[in-house]
Coordinates of C-alpha atoms and ligand atoms in Angstrom, one line a residue:
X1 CA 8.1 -65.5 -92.1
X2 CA 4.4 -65.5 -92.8
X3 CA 3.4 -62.0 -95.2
X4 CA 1.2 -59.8 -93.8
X5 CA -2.6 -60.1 -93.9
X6 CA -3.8 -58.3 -97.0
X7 CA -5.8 -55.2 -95.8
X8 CA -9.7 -55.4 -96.3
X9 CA -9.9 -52.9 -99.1
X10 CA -7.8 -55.3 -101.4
X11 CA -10.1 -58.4 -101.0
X12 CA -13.4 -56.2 -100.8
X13 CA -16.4 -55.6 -102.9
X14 CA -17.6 -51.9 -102.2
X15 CA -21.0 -51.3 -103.0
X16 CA -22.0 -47.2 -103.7
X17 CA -25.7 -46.2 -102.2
X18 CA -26.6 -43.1 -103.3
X19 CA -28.8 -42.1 -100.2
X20 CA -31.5 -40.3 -102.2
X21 CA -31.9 -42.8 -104.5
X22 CA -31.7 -46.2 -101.8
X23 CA -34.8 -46.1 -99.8
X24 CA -36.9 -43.4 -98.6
X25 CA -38.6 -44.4 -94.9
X26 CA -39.9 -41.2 -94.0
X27 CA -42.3 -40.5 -97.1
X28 CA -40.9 -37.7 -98.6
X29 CA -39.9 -39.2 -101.9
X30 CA -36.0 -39.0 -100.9
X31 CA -34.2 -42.2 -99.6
X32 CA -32.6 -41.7 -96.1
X33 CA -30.5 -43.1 -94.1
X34 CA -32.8 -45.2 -92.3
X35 CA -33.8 -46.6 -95.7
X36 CA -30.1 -47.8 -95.7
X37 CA -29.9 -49.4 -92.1
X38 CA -33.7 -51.4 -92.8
X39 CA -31.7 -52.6 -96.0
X40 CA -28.5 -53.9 -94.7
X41 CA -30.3 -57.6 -94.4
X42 CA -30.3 -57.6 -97.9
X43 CA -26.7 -56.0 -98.4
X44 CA -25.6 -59.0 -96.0
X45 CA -27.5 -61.5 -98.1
X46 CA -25.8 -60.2 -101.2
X47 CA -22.4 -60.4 -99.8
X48 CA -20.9 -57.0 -100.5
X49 CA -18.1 -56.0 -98.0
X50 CA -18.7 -52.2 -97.7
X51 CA -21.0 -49.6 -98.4
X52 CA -20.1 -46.1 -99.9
X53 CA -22.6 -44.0 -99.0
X54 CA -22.4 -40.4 -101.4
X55 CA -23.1 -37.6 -99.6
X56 CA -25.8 -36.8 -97.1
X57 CA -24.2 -34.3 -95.5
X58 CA -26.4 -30.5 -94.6
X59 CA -26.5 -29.2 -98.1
X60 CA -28.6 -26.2 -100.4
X61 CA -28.8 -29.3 -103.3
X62 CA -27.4 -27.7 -106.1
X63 CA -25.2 -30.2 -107.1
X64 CA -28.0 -33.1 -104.8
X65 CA -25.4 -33.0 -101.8
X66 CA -21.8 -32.4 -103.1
X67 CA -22.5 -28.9 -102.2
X68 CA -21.6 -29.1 -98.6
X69 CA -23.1 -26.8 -96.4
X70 CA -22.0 -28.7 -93.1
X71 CA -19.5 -31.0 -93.1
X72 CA -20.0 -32.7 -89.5
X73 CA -23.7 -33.2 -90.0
X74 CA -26.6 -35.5 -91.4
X75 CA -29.3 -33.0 -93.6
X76 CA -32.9 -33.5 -91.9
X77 CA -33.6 -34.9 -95.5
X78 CA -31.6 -38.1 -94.7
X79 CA -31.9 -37.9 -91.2
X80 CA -29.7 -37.5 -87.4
X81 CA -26.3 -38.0 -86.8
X82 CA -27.8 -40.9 -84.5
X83 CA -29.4 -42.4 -87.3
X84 CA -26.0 -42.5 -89.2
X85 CA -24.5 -44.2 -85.6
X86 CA -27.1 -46.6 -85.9
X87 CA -26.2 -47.4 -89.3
X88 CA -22.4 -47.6 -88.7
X89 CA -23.0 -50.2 -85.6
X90 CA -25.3 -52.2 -87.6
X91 CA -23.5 -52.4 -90.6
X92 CA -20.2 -53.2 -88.6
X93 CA -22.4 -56.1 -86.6
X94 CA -23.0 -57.6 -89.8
X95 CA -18.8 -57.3 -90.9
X96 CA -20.0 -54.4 -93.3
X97 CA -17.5 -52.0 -93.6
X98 CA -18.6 -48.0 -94.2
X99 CA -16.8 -45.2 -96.1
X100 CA -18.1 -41.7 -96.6
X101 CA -17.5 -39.3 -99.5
X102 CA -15.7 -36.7 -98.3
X103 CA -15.3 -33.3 -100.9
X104 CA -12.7 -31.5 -100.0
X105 CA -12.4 -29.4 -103.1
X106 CA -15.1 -27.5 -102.8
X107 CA -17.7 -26.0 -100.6
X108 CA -21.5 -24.9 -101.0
X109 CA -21.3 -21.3 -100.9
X110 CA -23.6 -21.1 -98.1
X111 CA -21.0 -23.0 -95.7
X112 CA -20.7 -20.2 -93.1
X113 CA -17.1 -20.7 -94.3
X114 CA -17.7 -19.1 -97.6
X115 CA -20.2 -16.7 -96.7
X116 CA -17.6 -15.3 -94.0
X117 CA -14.9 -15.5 -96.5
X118 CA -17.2 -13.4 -99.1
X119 CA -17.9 -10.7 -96.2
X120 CA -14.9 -9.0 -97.6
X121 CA -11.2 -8.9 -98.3
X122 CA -10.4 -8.6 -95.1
X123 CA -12.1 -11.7 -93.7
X124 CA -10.1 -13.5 -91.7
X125 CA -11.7 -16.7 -93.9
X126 CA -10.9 -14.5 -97.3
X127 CA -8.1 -16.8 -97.9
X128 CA -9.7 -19.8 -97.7
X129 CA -11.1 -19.6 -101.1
X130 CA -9.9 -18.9 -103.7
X131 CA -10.3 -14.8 -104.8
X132 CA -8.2 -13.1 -107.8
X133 CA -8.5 -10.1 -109.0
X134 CA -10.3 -9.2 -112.3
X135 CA -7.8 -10.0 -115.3
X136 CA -6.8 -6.7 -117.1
X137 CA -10.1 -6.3 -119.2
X138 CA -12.2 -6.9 -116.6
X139 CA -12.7 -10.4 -117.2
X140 CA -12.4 -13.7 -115.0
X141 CA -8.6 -14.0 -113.9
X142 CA -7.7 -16.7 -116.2
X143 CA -9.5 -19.2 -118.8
X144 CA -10.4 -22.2 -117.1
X145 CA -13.9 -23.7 -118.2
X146 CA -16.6 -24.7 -115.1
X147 CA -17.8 -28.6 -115.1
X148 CA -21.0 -28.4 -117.3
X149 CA -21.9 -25.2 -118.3
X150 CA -19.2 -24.1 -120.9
X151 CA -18.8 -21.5 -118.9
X152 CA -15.6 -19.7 -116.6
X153 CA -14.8 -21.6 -113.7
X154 CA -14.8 -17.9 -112.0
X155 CA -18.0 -15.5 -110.6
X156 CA -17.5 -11.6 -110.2
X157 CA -18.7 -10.8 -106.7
X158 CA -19.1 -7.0 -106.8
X159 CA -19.1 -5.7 -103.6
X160 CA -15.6 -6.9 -103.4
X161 CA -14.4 -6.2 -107.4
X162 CA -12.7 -9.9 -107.1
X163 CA -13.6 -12.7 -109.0
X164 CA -13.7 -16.3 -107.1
X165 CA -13.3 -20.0 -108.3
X166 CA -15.2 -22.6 -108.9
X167 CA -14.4 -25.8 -111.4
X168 CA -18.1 -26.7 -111.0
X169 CA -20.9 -24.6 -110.3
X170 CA -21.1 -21.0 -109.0
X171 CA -22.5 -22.4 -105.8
X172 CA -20.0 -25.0 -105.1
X173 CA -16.6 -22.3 -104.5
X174 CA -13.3 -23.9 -104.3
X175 CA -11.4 -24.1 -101.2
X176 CA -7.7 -22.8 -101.3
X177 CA -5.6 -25.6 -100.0
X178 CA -2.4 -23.4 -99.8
X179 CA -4.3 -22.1 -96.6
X180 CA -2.7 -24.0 -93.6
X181 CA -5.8 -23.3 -92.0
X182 CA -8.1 -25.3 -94.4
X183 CA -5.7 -28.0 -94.3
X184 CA -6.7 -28.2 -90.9
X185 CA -10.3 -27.4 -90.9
X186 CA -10.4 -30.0 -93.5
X187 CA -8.3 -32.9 -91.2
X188 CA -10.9 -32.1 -88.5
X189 CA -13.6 -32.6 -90.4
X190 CA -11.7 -36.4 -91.3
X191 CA -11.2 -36.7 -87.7
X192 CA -14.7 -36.0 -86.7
X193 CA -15.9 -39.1 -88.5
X194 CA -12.8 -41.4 -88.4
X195 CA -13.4 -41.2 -84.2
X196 CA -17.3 -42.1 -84.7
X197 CA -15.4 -45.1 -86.3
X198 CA -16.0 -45.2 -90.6
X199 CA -14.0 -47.1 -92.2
X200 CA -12.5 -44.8 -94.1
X201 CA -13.8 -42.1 -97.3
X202 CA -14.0 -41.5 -101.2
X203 CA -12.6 -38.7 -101.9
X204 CA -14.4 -36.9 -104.4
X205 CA -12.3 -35.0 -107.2
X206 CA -9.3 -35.4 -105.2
X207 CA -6.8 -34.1 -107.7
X208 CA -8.3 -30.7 -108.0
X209 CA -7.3 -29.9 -104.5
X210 CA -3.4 -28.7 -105.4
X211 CA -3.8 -25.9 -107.7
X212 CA -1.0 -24.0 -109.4
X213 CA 0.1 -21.3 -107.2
X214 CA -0.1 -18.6 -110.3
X215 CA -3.5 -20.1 -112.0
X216 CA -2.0 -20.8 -115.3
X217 CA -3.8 -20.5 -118.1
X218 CA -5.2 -23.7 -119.9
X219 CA -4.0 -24.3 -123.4
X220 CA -6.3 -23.3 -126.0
X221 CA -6.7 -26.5 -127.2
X222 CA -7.9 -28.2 -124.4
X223 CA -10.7 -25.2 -123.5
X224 CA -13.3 -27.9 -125.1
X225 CA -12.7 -29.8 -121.1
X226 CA -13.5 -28.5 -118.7
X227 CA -10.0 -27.4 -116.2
X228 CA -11.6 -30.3 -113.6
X229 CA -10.8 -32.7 -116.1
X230 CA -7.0 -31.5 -116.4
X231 CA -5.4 -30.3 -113.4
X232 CA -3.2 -32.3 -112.1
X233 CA -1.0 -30.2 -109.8
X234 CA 2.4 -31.4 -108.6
X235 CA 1.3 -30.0 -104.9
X236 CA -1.7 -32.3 -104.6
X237 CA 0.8 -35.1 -103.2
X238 CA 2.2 -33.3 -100.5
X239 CA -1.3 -32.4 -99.5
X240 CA -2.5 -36.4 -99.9
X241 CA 0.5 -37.2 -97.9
X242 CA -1.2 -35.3 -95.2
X243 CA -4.2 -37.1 -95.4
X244 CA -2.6 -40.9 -95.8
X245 CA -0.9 -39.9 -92.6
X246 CA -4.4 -38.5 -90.8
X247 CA -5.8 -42.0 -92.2
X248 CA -3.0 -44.4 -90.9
X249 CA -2.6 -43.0 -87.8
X250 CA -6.0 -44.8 -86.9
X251 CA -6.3 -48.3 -86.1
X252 CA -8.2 -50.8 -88.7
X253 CA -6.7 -50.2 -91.8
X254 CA -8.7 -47.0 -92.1
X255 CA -9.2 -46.1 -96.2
X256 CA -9.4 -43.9 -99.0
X257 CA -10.1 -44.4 -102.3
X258 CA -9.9 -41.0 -104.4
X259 CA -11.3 -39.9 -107.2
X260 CA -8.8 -39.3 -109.7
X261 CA -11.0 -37.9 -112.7
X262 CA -7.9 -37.9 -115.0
X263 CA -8.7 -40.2 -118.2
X264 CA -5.2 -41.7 -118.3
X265 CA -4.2 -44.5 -116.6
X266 CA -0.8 -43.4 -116.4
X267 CA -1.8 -40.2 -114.4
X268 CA -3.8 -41.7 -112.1
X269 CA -0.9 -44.1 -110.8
X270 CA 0.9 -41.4 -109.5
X271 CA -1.8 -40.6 -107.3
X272 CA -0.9 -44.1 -105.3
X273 CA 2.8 -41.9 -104.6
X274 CA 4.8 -45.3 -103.8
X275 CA 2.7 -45.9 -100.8
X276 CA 2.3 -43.0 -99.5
X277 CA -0.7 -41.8 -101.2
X278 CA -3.9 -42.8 -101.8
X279 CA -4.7 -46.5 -100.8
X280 CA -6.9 -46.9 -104.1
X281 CA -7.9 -44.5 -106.9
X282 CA -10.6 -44.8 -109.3
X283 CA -9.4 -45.3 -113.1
X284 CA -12.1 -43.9 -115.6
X285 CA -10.8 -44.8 -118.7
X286 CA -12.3 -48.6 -118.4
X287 CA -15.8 -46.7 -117.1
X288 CA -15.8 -45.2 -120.9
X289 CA -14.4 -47.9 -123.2
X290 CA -17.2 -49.7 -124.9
X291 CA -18.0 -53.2 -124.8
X292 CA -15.5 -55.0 -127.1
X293 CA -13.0 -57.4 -126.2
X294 CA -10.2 -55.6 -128.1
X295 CA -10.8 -52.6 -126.1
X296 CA -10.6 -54.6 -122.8
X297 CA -8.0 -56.1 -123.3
X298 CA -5.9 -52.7 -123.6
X299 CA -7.5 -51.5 -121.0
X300 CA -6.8 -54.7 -119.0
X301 CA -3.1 -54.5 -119.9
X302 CA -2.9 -50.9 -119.4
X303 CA -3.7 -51.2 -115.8
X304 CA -1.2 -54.3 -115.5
X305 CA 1.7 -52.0 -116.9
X306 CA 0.6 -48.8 -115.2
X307 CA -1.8 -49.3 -112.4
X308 CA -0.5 -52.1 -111.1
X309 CA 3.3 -51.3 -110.3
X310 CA 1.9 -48.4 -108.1
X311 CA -0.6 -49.5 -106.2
X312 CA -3.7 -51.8 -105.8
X313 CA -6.4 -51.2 -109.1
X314 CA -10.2 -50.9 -109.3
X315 CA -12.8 -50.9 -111.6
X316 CA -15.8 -49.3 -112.0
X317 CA -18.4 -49.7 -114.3
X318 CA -21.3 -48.1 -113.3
X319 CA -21.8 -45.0 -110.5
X320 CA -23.8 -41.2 -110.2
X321 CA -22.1 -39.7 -112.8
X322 CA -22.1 -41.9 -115.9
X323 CA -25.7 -43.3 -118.0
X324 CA -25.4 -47.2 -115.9
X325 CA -23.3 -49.8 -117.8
X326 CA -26.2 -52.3 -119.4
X327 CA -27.7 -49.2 -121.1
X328 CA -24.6 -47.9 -122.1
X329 CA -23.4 -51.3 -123.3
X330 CA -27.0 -51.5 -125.8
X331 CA -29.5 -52.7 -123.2
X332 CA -29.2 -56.5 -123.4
X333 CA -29.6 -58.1 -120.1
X334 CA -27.4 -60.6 -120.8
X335 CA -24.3 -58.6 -122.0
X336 CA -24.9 -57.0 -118.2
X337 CA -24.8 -60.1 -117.1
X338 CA -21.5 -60.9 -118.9
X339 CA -20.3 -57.6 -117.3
X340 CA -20.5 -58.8 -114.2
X341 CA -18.2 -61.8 -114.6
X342 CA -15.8 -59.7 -115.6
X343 CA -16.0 -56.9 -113.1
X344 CA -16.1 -59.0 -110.3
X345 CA -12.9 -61.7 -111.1
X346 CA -10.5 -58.8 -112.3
X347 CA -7.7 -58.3 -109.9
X348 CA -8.3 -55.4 -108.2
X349 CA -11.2 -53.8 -106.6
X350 CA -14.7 -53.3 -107.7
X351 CA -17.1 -51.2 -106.9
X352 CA -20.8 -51.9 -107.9
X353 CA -23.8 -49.2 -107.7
X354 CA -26.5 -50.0 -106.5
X355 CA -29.0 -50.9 -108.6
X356 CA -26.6 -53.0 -111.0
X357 CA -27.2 -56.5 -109.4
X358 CA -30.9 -55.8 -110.5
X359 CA -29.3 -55.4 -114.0
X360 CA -31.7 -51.6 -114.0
X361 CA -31.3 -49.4 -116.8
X362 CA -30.7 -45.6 -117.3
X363 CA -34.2 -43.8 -115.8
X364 CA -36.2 -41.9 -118.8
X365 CA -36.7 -38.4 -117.4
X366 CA -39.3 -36.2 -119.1
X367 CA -37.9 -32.6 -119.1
X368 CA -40.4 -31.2 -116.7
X369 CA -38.8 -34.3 -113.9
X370 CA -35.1 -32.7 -114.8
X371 CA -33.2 -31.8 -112.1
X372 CA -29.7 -32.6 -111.9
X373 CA -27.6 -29.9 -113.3
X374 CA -24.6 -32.3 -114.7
X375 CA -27.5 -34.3 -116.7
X376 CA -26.9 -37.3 -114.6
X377 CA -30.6 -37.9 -113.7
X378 CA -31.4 -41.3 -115.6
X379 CA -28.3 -43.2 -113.5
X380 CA -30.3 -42.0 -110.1
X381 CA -33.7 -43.4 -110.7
X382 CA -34.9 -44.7 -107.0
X383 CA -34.0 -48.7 -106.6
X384 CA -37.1 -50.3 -106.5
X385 CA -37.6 -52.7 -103.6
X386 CA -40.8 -54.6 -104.4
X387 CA -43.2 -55.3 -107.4
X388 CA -46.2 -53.0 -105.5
X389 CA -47.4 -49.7 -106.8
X390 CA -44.8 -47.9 -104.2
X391 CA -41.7 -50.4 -105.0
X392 CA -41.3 -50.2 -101.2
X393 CA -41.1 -46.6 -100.8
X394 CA -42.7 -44.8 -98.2
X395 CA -44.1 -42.4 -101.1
X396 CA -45.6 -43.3 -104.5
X397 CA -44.4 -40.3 -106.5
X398 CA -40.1 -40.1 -105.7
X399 CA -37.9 -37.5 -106.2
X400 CA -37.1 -39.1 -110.0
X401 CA -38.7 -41.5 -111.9
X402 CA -38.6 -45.7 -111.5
X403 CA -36.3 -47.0 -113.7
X404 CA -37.5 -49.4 -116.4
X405 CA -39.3 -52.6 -115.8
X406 CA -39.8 -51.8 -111.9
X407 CA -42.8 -53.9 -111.6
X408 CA -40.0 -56.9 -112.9
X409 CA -36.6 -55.8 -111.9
X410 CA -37.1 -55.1 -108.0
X411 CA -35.4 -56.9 -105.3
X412 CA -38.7 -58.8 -104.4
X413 CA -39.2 -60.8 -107.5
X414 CA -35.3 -61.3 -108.5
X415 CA -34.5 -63.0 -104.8
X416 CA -37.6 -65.2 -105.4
X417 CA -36.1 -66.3 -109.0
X418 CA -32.5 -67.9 -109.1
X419 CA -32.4 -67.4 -112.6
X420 CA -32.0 -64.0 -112.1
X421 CA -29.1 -61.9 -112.6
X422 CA -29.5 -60.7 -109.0
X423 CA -29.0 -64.1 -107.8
X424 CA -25.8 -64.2 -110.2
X425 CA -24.3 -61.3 -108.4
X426 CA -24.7 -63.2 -105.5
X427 CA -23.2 -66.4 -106.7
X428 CA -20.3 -64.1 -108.1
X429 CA -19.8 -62.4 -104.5
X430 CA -19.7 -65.9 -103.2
X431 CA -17.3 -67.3 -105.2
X432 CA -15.2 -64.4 -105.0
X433 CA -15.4 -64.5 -101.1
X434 CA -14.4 -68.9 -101.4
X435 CA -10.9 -68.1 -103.6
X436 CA -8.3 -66.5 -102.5
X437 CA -7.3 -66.3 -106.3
X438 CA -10.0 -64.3 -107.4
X439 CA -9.4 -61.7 -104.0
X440 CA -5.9 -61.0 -104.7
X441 CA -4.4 -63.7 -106.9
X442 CA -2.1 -63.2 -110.3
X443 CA -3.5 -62.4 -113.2
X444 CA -2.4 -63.4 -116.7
X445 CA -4.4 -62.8 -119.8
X446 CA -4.4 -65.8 -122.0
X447 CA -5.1 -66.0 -126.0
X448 CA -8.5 -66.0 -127.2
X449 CA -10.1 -66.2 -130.3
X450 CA -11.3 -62.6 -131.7
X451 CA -14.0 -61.1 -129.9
X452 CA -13.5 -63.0 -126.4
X453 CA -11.2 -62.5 -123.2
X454 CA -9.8 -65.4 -120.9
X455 CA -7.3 -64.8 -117.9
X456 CA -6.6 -66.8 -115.1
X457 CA -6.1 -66.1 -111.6
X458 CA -4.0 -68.0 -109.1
X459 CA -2.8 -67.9 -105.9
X460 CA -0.7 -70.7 -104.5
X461 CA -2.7 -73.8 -105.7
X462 CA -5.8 -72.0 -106.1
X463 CA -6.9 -71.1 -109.7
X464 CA -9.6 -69.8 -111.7
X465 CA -9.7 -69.2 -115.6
X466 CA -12.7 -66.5 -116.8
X467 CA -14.1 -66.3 -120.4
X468 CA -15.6 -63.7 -121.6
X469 CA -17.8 -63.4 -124.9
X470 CA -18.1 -60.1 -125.7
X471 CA -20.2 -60.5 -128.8
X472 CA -23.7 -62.3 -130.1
X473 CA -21.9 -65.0 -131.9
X474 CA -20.8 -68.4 -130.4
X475 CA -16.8 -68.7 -129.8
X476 CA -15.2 -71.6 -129.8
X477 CA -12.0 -71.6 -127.4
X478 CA -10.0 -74.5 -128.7
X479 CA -8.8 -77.2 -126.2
X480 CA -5.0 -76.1 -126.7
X481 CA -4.5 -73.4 -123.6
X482 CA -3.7 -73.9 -120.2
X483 CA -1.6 -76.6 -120.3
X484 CA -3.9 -79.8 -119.6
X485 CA -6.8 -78.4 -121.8
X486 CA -10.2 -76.0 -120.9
X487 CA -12.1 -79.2 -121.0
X488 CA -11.1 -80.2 -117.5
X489 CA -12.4 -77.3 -115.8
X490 CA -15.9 -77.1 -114.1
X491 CA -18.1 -73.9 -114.7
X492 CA -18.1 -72.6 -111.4
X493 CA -20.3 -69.8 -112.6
X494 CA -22.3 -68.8 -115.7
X495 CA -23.5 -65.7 -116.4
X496 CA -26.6 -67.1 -117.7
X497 CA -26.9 -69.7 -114.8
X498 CA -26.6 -72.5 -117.8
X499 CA -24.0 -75.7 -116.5
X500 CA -22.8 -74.9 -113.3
X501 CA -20.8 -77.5 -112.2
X502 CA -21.0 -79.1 -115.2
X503 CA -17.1 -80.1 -117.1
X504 CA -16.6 -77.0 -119.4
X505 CA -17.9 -77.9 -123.2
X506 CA -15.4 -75.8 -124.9
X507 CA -17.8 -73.1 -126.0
X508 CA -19.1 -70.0 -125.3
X509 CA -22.4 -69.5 -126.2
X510 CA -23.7 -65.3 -127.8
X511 CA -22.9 -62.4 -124.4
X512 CA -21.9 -65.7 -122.4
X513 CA -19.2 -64.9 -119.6
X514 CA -18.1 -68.3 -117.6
X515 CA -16.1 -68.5 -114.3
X516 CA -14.0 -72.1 -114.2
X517 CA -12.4 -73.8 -112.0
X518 CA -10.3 -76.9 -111.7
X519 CA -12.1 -80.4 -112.3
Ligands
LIG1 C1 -17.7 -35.8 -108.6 C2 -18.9 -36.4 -108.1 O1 -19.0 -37.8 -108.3 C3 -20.0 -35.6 -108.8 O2 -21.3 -36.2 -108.6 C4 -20.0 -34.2 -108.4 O3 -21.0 -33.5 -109.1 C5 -18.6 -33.6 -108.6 N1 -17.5 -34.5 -108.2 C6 -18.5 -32.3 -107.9 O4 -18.4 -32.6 -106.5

């Protein structure tokens, strides 16, 4: 008996596009969705599998978009529902798959479902929020800290003397999934876009959406996090359940990948619910761990022990939340470099951002460009296409800043140099795509001297070793491990480009990250 084909989102590269931040077509300094479609040539030549697009939904802004006014539409400011067809059927022509983010835990408060719901307490939409009571003194009903501000996740609205919740800002008001009829508002909306034929969603915040039936509460010494950052309510599984079943009752290995935004590995797993839960989930803790080869390795081996005996891993290094991964990691080009080896021959799936194959760096936004109110600006500086004064945009002054170095670090001059570390995510995405190791083979973590990481990947009688220097000072791996010695292997690919296909030499130079294969 031959096993099953592995379903696309194991063997996958995803690839997040932020829409604002892509390409803007129509000259108003925001990307759109156009911007994506005239782009997909160059997606195809990179070699990603999907695209992730984060949301461009109808929406006031306040939180750029995951304040969802409309849920079944495209806002004018990214353009028409047949744009988005246009994309889908383009994309899919060129075997690019398409997920959505879909945010299920919260509205904007101008969705007609909230401001129907806040008409009064007899709405017939009151309970699909979620409305308490003032606590005894007049306050919010319980403790629980908003995303950001330091604040109460709760606003007093006074023509009704209730208070109503919201783990992030007072304009994005939770949705009460004990309401039967959200759950199905909610399915709908999944149903609406799984018929126009995505491939599936990311599901922002997902394990917020099950919420202690009494509001418990958090303990005082936890009130320095905000309650987004902790709940993790038994009832969210039932209500996943829900949507695997929504999800798998479509053709095409339909998929979601949550966002678990629980800082322990061990939490997350159960969020995979022995199959029955989410086909992927996103596991922060690498995303914060800094860039030393001690701390990867626990990190590695803490997804091995937890991760994997649930479900299918990713990692994540870089996205619209979190200052990107080369600045983080000090700002040397070639440690981002090094990072990509090792995100892309993990076992698991990655996800890249866009903007990281350029290796760009965290925007500098002056205080009067500030806009977003999480503080996340500098990770959404527009991707700059070309080395002109308008980096390809249809505008010259966009909705943030250019990154650093655009005149340098833009598609245009990185495709026309192969030394470039654009043209080493590309040889990384092809070798990736040629092994069936690297896709979904074992993985074992061998010994390595202090300050590096090797592991090997196989799959039947296909095998790849990776080395990873994770500091500025050669390493010498001796000749001992695997059996026949690392001097027989080839260097498939270098993170600096230097010896491909040259035998390995049984060093690894400062930041250098090498992908072998057999000789
Ligand atoms: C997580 C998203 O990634 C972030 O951008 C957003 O602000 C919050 N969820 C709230 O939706």
């Amino acid at each position: 008996m031959t096993e099953p084909a592995a379903p696309w989102w194991k063997s996958a590269v995803l690839y997040q596009i932020y829409p604002r931040s892509f390409a803007d077509t129509g000259g108003d300094g925001v990307g759109d969705l156009e911007g994506v479609r005239r782009h997909l040539d160059h997606l195809e030549w990179l070699g990603i599998d999907a695209i992730w697009l984060s949301p461009f939904y109808p929406s006031p802004m306040a939180d750029f978009g995951y304040d969802v006014s409309d849920y079944c539409g495209v806002d004018p400011l990214f353009g028409t529902l047949e744009e988005f067809d246009r994309l889908l059927a383009e994309a899919h022509a060129r075997n690019i798959r398409v997920i959505l983010d879909w945010v299920p835990n919260h509205t904007s408060d101008q969705h007609p479902w909230f401001v129907e719901s806040r008409s009064g307490r007899d709405s017939p939409k009151r309970n699909w929020y979620v409305w308490r009571d003032p606590a005894p003194d007049g306050g919010p009903p319980n403790n629980w800290i908003r995303a950001w501000g330091g604040t109460p996740a709760w606003t007093f609205d006074p023509p009704s003397d209730q208070w109503y919740l919201h783990l992030f800002l007072p304009e994005q008001p939770d949705l009460n999934w004990r309401e039967p009829a959200v759950v199905e508002a909610m399915h709908d909306v999944l149903r609406f876009w799984l018929d126009r034929g995505v491939d599936g969603f990311r599901m922002d915040v997902i394990h917020l959406i099950g919420k202690a039936a009494d509001l418990p509460d958090d303990p005082p010494e936890l009130l320095s996090n905000p309650h987004s950052s902790l709940n993790d309510d038994p009832s969210t599984h039932a209500l996943i359940r829900g949507l695997r079943d929504l999800l798998d009752s479509y053709d095409g290995d339909r998929m979601m990948v949550g966002e678990v935004f629980l800082l322990d590995a061990a939490l997350v797993a159960r969020y995979y619910d022995a199959g029955q839960g989410l086909h992927l989930a996103f596991n922060f803790p690498p995303l914060f761990t800094r860039w030393r080869a001690d701390k990867w390795h626990k990190r590695i081996e803490e997804v091995r022990d937890t991760i994997e005996p649930n479900g299918w891993p990713t990692w994540v290094l870089s996205n619209h939340d979190v200052q990107r991964h080369r600045t983080r990691y000090g700002g040397s080009e070639s440690r981002a470099r090094a990072a990509a080896v090792l995100l892309l021959t993990l076992r698991g799936t990655p996800f890249l951002y866009a903007g990281e194959e350029l290796g760009l760096e965290d925007a500098v936004i002056p205080q009067d460009r500030q806009v977003d109110p999480g503080g996340r600006d500098g990770c959404r500086a527009p991707i700059p296409w070309t080395s002109g004064r308008d980096h390809g945009w249809a505008s010259t002054e966009p909705w943030l800043p250019w990154p650093p170095e655009a005149d340098l670090r833009n598609v245009e001059a990185q495709r026309s140099d192969e030394r470039s570390i654009l043209h080493l995510y590309r040889r990384l995405l092809g070798a990736r795509r040629r092994s069936g190791a690297l896709q979904l083979g074992q993985q074992i973590l061998l010994d390595a001297p202090g300050g590096a990481l090797c592991w090997s990947r196989t799959l039947d009688d296909d095998q790849r070793l990776v080395l990873v220097n994770f500091t500025d000072a050669t390493v010498e791996l001796p000749a001992a491990p695997p059996p026949d010695g690392w001097q027989r292997w080839i260097v498939q690919v270098a993170s600096d480009g230097q010896g491909e296909g040259q035998p390995y030499s049984g060093t690894l130079g400062p930041d250098q990250a090498l992908l072998l294969r057999p000789g």
